[in-house]
Short mmCIF file of C-alpha atoms in Angstrom, two decimals:
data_model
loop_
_atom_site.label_atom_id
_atom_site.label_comp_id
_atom_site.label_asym_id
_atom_site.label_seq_id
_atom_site.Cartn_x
_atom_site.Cartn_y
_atom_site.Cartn_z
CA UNK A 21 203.73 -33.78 32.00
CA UNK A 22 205.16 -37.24 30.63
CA UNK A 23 205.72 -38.35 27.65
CA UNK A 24 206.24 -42.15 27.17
CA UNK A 25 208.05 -45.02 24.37
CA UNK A 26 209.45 -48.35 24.37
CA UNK A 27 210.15 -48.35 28.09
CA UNK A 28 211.71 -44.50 28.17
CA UNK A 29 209.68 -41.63 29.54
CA UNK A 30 210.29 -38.08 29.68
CA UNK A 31 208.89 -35.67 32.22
CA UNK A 32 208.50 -31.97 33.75
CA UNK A 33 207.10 -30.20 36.27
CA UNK A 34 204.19 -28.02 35.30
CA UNK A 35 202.04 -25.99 37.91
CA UNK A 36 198.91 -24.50 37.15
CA UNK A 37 198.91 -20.96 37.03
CA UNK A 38 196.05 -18.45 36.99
CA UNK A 39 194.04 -21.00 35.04
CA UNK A 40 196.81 -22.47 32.66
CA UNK A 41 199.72 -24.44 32.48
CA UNK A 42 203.35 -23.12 33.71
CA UNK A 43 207.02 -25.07 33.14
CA UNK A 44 208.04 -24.97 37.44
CA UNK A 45 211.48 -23.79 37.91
CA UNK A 46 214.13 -26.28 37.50
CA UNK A 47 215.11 -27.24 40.74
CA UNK A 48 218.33 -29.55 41.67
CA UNK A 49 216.28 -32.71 41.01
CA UNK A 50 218.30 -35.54 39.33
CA UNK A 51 217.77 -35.44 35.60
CA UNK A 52 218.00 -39.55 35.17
CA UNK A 53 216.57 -42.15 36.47
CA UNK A 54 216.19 -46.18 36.58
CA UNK A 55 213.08 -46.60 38.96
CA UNK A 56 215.17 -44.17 41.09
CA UNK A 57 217.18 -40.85 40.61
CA UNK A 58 220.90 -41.21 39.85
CA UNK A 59 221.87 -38.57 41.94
CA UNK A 60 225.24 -37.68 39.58
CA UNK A 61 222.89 -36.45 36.94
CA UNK A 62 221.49 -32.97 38.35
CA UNK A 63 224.16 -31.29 35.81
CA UNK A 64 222.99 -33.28 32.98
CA UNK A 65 222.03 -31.29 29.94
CA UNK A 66 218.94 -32.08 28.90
CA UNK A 67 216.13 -30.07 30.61
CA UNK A 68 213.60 -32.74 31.18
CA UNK A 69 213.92 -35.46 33.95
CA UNK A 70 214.45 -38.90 31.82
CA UNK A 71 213.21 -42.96 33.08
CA UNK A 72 213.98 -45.88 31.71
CA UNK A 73 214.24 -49.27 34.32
CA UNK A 74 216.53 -51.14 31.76
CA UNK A 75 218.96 -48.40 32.06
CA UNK A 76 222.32 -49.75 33.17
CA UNK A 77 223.92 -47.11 36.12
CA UNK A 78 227.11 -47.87 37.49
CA UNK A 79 227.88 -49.47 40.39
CA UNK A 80 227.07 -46.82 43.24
CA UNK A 81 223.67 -45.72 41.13
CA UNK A 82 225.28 -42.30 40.41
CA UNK A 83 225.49 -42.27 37.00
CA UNK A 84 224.66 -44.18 33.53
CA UNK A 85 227.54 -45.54 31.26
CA UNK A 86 227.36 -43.07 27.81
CA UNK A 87 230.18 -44.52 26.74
CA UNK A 88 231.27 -47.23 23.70
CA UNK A 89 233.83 -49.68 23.79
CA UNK A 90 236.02 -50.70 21.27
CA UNK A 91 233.44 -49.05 18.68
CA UNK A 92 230.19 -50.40 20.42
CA UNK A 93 227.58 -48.53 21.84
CA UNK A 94 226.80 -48.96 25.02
CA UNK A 95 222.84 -50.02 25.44
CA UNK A 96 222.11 -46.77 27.44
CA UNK A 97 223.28 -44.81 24.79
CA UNK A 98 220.10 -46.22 22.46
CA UNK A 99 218.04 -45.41 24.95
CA UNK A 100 219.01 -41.82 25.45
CA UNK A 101 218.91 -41.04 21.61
CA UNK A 102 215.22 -42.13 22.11
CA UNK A 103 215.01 -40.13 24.96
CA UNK A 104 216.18 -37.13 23.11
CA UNK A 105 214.00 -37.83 20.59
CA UNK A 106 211.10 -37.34 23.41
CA UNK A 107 212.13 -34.04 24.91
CA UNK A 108 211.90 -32.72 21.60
CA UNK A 109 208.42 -34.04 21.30
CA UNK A 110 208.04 -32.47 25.41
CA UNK A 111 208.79 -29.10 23.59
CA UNK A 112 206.75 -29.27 20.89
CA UNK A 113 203.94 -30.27 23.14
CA UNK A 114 203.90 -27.83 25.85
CA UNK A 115 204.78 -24.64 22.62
CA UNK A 116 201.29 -25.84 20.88
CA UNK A 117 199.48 -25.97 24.09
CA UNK A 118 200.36 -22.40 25.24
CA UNK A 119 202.46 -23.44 28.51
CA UNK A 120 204.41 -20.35 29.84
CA UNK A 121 207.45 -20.69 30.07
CA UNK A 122 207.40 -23.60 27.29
CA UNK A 123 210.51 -22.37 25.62
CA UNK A 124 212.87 -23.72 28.84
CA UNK A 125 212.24 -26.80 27.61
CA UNK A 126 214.45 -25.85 24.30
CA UNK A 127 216.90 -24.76 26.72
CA UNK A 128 220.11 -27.36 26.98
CA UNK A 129 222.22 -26.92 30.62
CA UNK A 130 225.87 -27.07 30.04
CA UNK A 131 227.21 -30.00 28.30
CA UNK A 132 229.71 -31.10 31.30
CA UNK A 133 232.75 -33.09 30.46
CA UNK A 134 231.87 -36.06 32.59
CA UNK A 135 234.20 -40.26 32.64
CA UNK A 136 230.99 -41.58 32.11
CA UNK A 137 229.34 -39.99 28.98
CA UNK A 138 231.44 -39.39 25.57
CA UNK A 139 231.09 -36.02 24.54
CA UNK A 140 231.61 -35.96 21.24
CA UNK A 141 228.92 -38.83 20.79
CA UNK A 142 226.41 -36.30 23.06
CA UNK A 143 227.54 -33.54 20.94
CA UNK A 144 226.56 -35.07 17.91
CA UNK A 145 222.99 -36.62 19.21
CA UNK A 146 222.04 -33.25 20.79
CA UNK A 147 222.66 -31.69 17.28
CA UNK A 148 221.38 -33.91 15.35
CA UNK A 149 218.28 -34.57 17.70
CA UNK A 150 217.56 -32.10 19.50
CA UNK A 151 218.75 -29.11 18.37
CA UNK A 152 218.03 -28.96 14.96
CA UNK A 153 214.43 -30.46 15.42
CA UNK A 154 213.50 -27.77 17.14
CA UNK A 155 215.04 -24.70 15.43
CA UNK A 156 212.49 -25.54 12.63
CA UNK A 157 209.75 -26.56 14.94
CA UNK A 158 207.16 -23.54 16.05
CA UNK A 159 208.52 -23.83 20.19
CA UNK A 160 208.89 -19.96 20.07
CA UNK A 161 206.50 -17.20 21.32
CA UNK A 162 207.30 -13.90 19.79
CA UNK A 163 207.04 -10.13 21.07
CA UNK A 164 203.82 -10.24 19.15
CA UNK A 165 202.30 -13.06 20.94
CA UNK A 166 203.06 -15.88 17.60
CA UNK A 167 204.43 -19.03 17.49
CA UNK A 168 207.95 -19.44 15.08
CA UNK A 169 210.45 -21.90 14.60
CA UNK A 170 213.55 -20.14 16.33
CA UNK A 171 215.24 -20.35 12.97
CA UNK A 172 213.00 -18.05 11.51
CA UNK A 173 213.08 -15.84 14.92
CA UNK A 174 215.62 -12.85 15.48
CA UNK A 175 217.07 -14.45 18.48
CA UNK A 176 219.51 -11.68 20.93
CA UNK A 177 222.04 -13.66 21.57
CA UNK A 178 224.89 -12.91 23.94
CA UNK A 179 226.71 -14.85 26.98
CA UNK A 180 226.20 -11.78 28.93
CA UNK A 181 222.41 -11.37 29.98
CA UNK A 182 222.51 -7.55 30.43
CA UNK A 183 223.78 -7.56 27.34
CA UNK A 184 221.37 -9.78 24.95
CA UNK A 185 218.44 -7.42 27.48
CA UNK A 186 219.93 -4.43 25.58
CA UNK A 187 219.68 -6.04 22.26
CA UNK A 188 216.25 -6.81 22.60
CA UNK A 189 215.22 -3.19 23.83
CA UNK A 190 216.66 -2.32 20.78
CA UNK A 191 214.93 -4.23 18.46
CA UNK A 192 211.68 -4.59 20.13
CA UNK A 193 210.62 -1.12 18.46
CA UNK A 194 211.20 -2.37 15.02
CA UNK A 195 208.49 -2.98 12.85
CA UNK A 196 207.04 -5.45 10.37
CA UNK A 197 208.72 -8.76 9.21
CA UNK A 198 212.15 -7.45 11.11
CA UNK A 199 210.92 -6.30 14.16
CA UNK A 200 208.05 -8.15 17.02
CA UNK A 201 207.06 -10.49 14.62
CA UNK A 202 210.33 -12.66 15.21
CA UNK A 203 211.75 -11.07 18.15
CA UNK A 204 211.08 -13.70 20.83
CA UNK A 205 209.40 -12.21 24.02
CA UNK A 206 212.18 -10.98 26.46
CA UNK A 207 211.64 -13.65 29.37
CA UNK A 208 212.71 -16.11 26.64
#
């Protein structure tokens, strides 16, 4: 699935599954490219693969330059705010049409301190643009089988997985407003 504007496109994998649409497992795959994958970005934190050809990469096409000088942005750093602005759109897209696994696509990897991307600027755009976006959009399914904006959701949260498991046993017997109806379904 792609989703195109102004020369930047986002894209995943899906696979159809048993008659409908599935998010494929995120393999090693490069996450930007300029016409070709910069092979330096398979750690980069946004879960969707990202093309633009006016990107500028460094020298040995590993990388992009996400970094300012002297208190002006870089080109490429335009481009990915619009290209954060499409993942959320990505999200949105595959929640409404029912793909499993849709939520993954809400998912940020690691933000990796990295020479060629300033973190605090990433930090800020992924906050500001794709983060809180889509804790009021409707890209969760609960226990009940219902779309919700994750801010409305009763999210287990905890970095170990056993762990946030066990806090959604718990609460998955709960009823009414406090219980399955925003308790997200345990593979998300």
């Amino acid at each position: 699935a792609v989703i195109a504007n102004d020369g930047t496109s986002v894209a995943v994998e899906i696979a159809e599954v048993d008659a409908s649409w599935s998010i494929a497992e995120r393999e090693q795959t490069p996450r930007i490219f300029v016409a070709f994958p910069l092979t330096g970005t398979r750690d980069f934190c946004l879960p969707v693969v990202i093309n633009n050809e006016k990107f500028q990469p460094r020298e040995d096409r590993d990388t992009l330059y996400l970094r300012g000088k002297e208190g002006i942005k870089h080109p490429n750093m335009d481009r990915m705010e619009g290209a954060c602005d499409l993942a959320v759109r990505l999200a949105v897209l595959g929640a409404e049409e029912g793909w499993d696994k849709a939520a993954t696509l809400a998912q940020l990897n690691p933000l990796l301190k990295c020479d060629w991307v300033d973190c605090d600027w990433l930090s800020r755009l992924l906050a500001e643009r794709f983060i809180q976006p889509l804790r009021v959009a409707k890209v969760m399914t609960t226990a009940a089988g219902e779309r919700i904006a994750p801010e409305k959701g009763l999210v287990p949260i905890s970095s170990d997985p056993a762990l946030c498991g066990a806090l959604w046993d718990m609460a998955a017997p709960l009823k009414g407003i406090s219980g399955r109806l925003r308790l997200p379904r345990r593979d998300e």
